[in-house]
Coordinates of C-alpha atoms and ligand atoms in Angstrom, one line a residue:
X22 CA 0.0 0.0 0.0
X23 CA 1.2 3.2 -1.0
X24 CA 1.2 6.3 0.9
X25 CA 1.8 8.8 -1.8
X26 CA -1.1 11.1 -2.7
X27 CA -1.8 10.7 -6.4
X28 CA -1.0 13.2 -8.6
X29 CA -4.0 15.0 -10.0
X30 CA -6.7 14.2 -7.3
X31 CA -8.1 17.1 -5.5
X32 CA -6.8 17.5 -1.6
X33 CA -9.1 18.1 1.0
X34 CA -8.1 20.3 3.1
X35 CA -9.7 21.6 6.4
X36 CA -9.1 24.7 5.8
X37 CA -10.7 27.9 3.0
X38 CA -8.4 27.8 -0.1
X39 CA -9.1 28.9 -3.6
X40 CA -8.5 25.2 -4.8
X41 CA -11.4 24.2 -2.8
X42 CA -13.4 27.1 -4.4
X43 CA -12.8 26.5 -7.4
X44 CA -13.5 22.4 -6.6
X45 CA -17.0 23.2 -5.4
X46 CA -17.5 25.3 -8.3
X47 CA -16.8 22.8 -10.8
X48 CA -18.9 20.3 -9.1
X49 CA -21.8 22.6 -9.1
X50 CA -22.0 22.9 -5.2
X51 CA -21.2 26.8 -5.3
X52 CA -23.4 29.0 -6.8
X53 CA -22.4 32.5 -8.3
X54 CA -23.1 34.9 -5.5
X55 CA -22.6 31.7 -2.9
X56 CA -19.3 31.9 -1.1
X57 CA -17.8 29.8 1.9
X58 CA -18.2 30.8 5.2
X59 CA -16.5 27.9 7.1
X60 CA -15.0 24.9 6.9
X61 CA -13.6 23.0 10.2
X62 CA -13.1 19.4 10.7
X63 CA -16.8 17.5 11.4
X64 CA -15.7 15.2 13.8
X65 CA -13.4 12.9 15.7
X66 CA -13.2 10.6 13.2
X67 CA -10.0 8.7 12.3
X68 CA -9.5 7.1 9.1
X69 CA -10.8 9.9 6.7
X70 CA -10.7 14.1 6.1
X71 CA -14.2 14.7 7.4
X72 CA -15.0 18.1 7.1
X73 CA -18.3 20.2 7.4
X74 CA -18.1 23.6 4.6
X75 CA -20.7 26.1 5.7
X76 CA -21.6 28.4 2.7
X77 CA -24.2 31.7 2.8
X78 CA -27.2 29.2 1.8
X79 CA -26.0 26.1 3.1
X80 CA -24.0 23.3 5.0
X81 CA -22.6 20.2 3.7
X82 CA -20.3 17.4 4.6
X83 CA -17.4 16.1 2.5
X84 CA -15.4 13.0 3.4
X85 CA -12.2 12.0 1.2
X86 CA -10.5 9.0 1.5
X87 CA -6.4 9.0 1.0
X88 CA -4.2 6.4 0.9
X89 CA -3.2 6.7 4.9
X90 CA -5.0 6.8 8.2
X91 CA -5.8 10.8 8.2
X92 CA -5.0 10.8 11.7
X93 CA -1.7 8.4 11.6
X94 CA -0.6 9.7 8.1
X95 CA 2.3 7.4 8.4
X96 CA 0.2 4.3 8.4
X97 CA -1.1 3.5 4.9
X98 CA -5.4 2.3 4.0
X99 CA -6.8 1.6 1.0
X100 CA -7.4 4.5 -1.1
X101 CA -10.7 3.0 -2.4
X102 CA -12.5 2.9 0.7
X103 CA -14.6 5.8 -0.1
X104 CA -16.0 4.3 -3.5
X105 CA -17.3 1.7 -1.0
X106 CA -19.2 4.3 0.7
X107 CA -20.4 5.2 -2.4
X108 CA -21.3 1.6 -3.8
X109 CA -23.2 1.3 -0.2
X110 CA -25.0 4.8 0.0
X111 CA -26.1 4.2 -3.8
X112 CA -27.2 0.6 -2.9
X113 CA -29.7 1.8 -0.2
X114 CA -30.4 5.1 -2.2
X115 CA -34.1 3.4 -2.8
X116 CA -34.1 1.6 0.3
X117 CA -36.7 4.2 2.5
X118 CA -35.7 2.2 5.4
X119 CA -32.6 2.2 5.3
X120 CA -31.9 5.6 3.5
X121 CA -34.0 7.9 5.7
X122 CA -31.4 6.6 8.4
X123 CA -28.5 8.1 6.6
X124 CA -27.3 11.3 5.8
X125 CA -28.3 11.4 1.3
X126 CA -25.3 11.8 -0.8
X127 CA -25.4 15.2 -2.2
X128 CA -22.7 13.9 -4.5
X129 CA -20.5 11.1 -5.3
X130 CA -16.5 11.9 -6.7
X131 CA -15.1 8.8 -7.1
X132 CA -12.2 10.0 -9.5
X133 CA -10.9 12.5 -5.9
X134 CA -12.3 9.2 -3.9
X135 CA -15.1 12.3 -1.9
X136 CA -18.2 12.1 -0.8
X137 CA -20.7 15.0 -0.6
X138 CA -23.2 14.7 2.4
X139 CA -26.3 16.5 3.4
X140 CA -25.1 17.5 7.0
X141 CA -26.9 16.0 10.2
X142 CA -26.2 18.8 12.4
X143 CA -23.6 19.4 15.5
X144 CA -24.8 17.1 18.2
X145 CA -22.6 15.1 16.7
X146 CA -22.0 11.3 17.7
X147 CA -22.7 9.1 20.6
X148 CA -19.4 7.9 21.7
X149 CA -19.5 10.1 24.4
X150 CA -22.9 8.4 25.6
X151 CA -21.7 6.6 29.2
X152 CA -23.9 5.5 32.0
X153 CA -25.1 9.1 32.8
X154 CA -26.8 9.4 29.6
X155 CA -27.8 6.3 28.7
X156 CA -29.7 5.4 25.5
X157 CA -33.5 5.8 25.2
X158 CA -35.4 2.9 24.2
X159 CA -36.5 5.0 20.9
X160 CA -33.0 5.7 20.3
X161 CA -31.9 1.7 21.0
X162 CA -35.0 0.6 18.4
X163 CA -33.8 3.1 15.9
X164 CA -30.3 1.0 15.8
X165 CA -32.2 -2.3 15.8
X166 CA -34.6 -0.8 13.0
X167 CA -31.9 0.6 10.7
X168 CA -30.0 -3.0 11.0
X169 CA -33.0 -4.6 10.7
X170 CA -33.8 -3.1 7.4
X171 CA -30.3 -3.4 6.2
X172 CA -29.8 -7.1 7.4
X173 CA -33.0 -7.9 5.2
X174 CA -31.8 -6.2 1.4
X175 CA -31.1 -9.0 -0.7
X176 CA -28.9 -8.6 -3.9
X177 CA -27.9 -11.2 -6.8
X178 CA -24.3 -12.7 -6.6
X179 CA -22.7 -10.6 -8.9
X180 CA -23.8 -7.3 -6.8
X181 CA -22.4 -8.8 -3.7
X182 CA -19.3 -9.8 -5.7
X183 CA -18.9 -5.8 -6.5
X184 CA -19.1 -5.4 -2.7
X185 CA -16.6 -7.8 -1.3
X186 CA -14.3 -4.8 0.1
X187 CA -11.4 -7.1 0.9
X188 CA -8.7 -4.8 1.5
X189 CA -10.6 -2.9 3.9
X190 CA -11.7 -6.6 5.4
X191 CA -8.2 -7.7 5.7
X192 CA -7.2 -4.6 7.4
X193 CA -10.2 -4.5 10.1
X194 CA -9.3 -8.6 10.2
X195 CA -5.7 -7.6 11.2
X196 CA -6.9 -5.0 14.0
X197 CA -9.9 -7.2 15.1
X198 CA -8.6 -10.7 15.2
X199 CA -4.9 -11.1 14.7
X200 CA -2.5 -7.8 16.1
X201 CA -4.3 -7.7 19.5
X202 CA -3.5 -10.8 20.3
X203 CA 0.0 -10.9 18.6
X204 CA 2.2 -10.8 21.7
X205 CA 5.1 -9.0 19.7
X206 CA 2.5 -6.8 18.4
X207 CA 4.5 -4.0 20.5
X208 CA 1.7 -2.0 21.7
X209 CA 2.3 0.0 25.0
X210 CA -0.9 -0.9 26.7
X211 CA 0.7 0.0 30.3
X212 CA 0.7 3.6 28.8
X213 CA -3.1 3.7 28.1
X214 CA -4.0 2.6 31.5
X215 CA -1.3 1.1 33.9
X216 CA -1.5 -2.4 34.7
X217 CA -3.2 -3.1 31.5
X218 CA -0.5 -5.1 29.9
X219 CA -0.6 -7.8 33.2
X220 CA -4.3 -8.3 32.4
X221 CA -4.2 -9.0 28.5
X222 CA -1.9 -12.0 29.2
X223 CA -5.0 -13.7 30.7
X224 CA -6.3 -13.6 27.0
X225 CA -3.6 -13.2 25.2
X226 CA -2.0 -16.5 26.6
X227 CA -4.3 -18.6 26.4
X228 CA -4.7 -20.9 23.5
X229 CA -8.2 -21.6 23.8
X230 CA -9.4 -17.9 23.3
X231 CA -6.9 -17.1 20.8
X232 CA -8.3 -20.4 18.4
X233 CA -11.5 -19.2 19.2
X234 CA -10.8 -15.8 17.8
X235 CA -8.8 -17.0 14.9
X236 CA -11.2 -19.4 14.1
X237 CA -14.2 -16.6 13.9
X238 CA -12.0 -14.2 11.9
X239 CA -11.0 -16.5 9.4
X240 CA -14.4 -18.8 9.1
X241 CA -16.8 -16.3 9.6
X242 CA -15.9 -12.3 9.2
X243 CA -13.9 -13.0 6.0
X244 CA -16.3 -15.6 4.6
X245 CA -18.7 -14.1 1.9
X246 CA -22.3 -14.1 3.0
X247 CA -25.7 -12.8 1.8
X248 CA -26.9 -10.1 4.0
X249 CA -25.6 -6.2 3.8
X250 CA -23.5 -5.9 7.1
X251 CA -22.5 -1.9 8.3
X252 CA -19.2 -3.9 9.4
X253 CA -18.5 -0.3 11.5
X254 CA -21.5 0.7 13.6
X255 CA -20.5 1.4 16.5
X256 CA -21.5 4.6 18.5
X257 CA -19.0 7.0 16.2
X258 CA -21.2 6.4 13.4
X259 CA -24.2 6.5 15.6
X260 CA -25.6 10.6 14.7
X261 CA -28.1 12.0 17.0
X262 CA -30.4 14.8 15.3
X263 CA -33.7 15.7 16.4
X264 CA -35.6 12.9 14.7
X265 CA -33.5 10.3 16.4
X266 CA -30.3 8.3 15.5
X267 CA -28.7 8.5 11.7
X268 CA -25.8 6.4 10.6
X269 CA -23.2 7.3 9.0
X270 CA -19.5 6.0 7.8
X271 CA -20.6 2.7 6.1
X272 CA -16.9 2.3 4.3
X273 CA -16.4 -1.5 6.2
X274 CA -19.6 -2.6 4.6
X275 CA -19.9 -6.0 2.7
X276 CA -21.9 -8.9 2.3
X277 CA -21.5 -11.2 6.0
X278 CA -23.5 -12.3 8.6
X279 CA -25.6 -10.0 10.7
X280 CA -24.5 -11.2 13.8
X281 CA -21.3 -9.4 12.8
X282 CA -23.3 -5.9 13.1
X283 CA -25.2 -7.1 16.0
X284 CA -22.1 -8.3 18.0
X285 CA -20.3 -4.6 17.9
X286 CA -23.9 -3.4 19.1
X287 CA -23.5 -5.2 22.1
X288 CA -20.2 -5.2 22.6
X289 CA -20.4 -1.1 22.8
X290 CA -23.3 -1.2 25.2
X291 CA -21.2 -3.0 27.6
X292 CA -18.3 -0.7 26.6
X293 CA -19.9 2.5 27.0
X294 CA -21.5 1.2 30.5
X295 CA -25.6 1.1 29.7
X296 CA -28.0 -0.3 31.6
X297 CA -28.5 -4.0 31.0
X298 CA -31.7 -3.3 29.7
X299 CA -30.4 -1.9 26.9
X300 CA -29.3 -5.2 25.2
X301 CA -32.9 -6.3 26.3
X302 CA -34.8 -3.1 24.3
X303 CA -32.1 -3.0 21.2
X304 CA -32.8 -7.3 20.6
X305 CA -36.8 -7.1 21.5
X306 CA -36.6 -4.2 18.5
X307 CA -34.4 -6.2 15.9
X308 CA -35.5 -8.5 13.5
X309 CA -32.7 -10.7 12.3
X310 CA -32.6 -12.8 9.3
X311 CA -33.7 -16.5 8.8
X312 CA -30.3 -18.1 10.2
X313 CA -29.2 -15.5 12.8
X314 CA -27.4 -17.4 15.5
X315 CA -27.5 -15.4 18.9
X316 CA -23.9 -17.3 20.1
X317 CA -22.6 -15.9 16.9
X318 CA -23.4 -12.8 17.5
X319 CA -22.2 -13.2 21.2
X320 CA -18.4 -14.5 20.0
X321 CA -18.5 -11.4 17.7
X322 CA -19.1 -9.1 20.6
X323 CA -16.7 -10.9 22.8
X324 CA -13.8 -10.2 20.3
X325 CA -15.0 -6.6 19.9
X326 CA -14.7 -5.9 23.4
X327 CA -10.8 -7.6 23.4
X328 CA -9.9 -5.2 20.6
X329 CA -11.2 -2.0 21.9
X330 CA -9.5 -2.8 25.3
X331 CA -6.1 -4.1 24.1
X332 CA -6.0 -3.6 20.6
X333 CA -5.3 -0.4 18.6
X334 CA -8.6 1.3 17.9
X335 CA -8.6 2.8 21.8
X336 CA -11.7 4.4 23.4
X337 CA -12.3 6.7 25.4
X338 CA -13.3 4.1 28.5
X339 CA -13.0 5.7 31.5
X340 CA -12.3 4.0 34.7
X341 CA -9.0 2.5 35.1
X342 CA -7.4 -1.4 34.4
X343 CA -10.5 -2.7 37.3
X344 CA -13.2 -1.7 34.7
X345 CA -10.8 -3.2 31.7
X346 CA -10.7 -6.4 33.6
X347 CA -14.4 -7.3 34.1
X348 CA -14.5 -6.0 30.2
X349 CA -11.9 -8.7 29.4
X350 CA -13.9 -11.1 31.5
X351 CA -16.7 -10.8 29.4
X352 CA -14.7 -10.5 26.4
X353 CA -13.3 -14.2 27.3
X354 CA -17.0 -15.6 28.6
X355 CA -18.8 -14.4 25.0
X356 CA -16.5 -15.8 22.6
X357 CA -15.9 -19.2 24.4
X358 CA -19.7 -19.7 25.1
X359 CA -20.1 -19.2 28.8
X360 CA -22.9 -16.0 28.1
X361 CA -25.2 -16.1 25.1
X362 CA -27.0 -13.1 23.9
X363 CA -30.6 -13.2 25.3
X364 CA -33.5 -13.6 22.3
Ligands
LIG22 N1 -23.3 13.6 7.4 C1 -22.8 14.1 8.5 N2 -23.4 15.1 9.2 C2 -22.9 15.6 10.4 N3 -21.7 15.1 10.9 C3 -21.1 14.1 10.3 C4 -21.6 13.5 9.1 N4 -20.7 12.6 8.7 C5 -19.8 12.5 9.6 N5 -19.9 13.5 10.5 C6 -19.1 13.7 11.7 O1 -17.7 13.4 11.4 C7 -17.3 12.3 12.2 C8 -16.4 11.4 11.3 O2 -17.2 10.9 10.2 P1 -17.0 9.4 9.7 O3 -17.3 8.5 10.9 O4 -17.8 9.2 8.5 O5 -15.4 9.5 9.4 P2 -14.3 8.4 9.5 O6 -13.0 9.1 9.2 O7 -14.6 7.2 8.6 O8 -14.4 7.9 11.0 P3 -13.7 6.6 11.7 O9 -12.3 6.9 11.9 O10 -14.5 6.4 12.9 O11 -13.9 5.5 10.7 C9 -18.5 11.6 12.7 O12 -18.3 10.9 13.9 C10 -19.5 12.8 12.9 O13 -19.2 13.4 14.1
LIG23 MG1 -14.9 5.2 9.2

């Protein structure tokens, strides 16, 4: 993977310049007479330039890929990812159910690999959402509803072909099932939280868990399947606007198993600290496809909660190494079987 910028493509910049001007000129999304106001980064997102350009009529969203993580330039991603967020947004463009959860796309650039998206507003995301601010039981049936909807399009094999995303599969496979638990994977988890390092051995050394995880990476998450998975939706992507949740960022979609979507679900609600219940309201709200296996969905979550605690993709947790360990317990008692998901 390269991490040059090609030559030719328009930057993104968070910033007013004449090049972006004159881009949003050419595309038709400046008017004569229409001038920017604004432009400032839209989020705390991490892969991509995200950035929200305010103008004298209106406010829009664009999101470029580049070859790189935009905030660890040094590490290299597939340039492409955004025309899989374009593939995705165009799939569901006629999918009510699905669509009126999403932001529209204004405009698709595949050629500069940018997106143009109608803007959801500042209240911006819910990782922040902990136990003093738990979800609502409207906001966990809006998740269930949008996966629902999602986990029930159906496309003929050649579509789903077109959607495979495999680069951007390997590289969450690497994060999510192989580097966390490499032990010369050289990450300095005692500089996260002290003590931390001491606690992943319990998972990290033992053989069971680690064949448990491989075996779900490589049989199941990179396996070709027939339902539309997000393969992202955790609370970053979950938008809160007045008319409930939107979701955004589906560049790690592809065609899985639903329990994939449904296990990062859980896994965050446990992460971010909600009320049991929670689980309880966002399952009594989904409706999963035909062959949905609750202990898959389980041994998904379990591995989701190892990564986030001792792989690369940090939260922001909280608490200190205590609260890591009971997450690492339950990270070890969902992928090896001890807790199933209720339903
Ligand atoms: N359509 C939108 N309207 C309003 N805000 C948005 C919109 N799209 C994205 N954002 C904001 O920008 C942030 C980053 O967007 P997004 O998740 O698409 O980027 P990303 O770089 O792919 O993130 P990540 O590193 O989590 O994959 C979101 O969490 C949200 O706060
Ligand atoms: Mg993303």
């Amino acid at each position: 993977m390269s991490n040059e910028f090609p030559s030719g493509v328009f930057r993104l910049q968070p910033a007013i310049t004449e090049e972006l001007d004159g881009y949003l000129r050419t595309l038709g999304l400046l008017t004569k007479g229409e001038s920017i106001l604004s432009v400032e980064r839209a989020g705390e997102g991490n892969m991509n330039c995200v950035v929200r350009v305010r103008t004298d009529f209106k406010s829009i969203i664009l999101k470029q890929s580049r070859p790189w993580v935009e905030k660890y330039p040094r590490i290299g991603a597939p340039f492409d990812r955004a025309l899989q967020e374009i593939r995705f947004y165009r799939m569901v463009e006629n999918q009510p159910a699905i669509a009126s959860r999403m932001p529209a796309l204004l405009l698709a650039d595949p050629d500069n690999r940018l997106l143009c998206l109608e803007d959801l507003g500042t209240a911006g995301d819910c990782t922040k959402r902990g136990p003093d601010s738990p979800f609502t039981r409207q906001e966990m049936a809006d998740v269930a509803h949008y996966l629902s909807s999602l986990h029930s399009l159906t496309a003929p094999g050649e579509i789903r072909e077109q959607f495979s995303n495999r680069e951007m599969r390997e590289l969450n496979h690497a994060h999510i099932f192989r580097i966390p638990l490499d032990p010369n994977n050289q990450l300095d988890l005692d500089a996260i939280v002290p003590g931390l390092k001491q606690e992943s051995l319990k998972l990290t050394t033992r053989e069971e868990f680690r064949a448990a995880a491989r075996a779900l990476g490589d049989d199941c998450y990179l396996r070709e399947g027939t339902t539309l998975v997000h393969g992202d939706i955790f609370p970053g992507c979950w938008m809160m606007t007045d008319s409930g949740l939107r979701f955004v960022d589906p560049e790690f979609s592809f065609f899985g198993r639903a329990e994939i979507d449904v296990g990062v679900v859980m896994a965050h609600l446990r992460l971010s600290r909600q009320p049991p219940d929670r689980e309880a309201w966002f399952l009594e709200s989904y409706h999963p496809p035909s062959d949905y296996d609750p202990q898959l969905a389980a041994r998904f979550a379990g591995v989701e909660i190892m990564r986030r605690v001792i792989g690369v993709a940090q939260l922001r947790l909280g608490g200190g190494v205590g609260f890591r360990r009971e997450l690492l317990d339950q990270s070890s008692d969902l992928l090896l079987g001890g807790v199933t998901a209720p339903r």
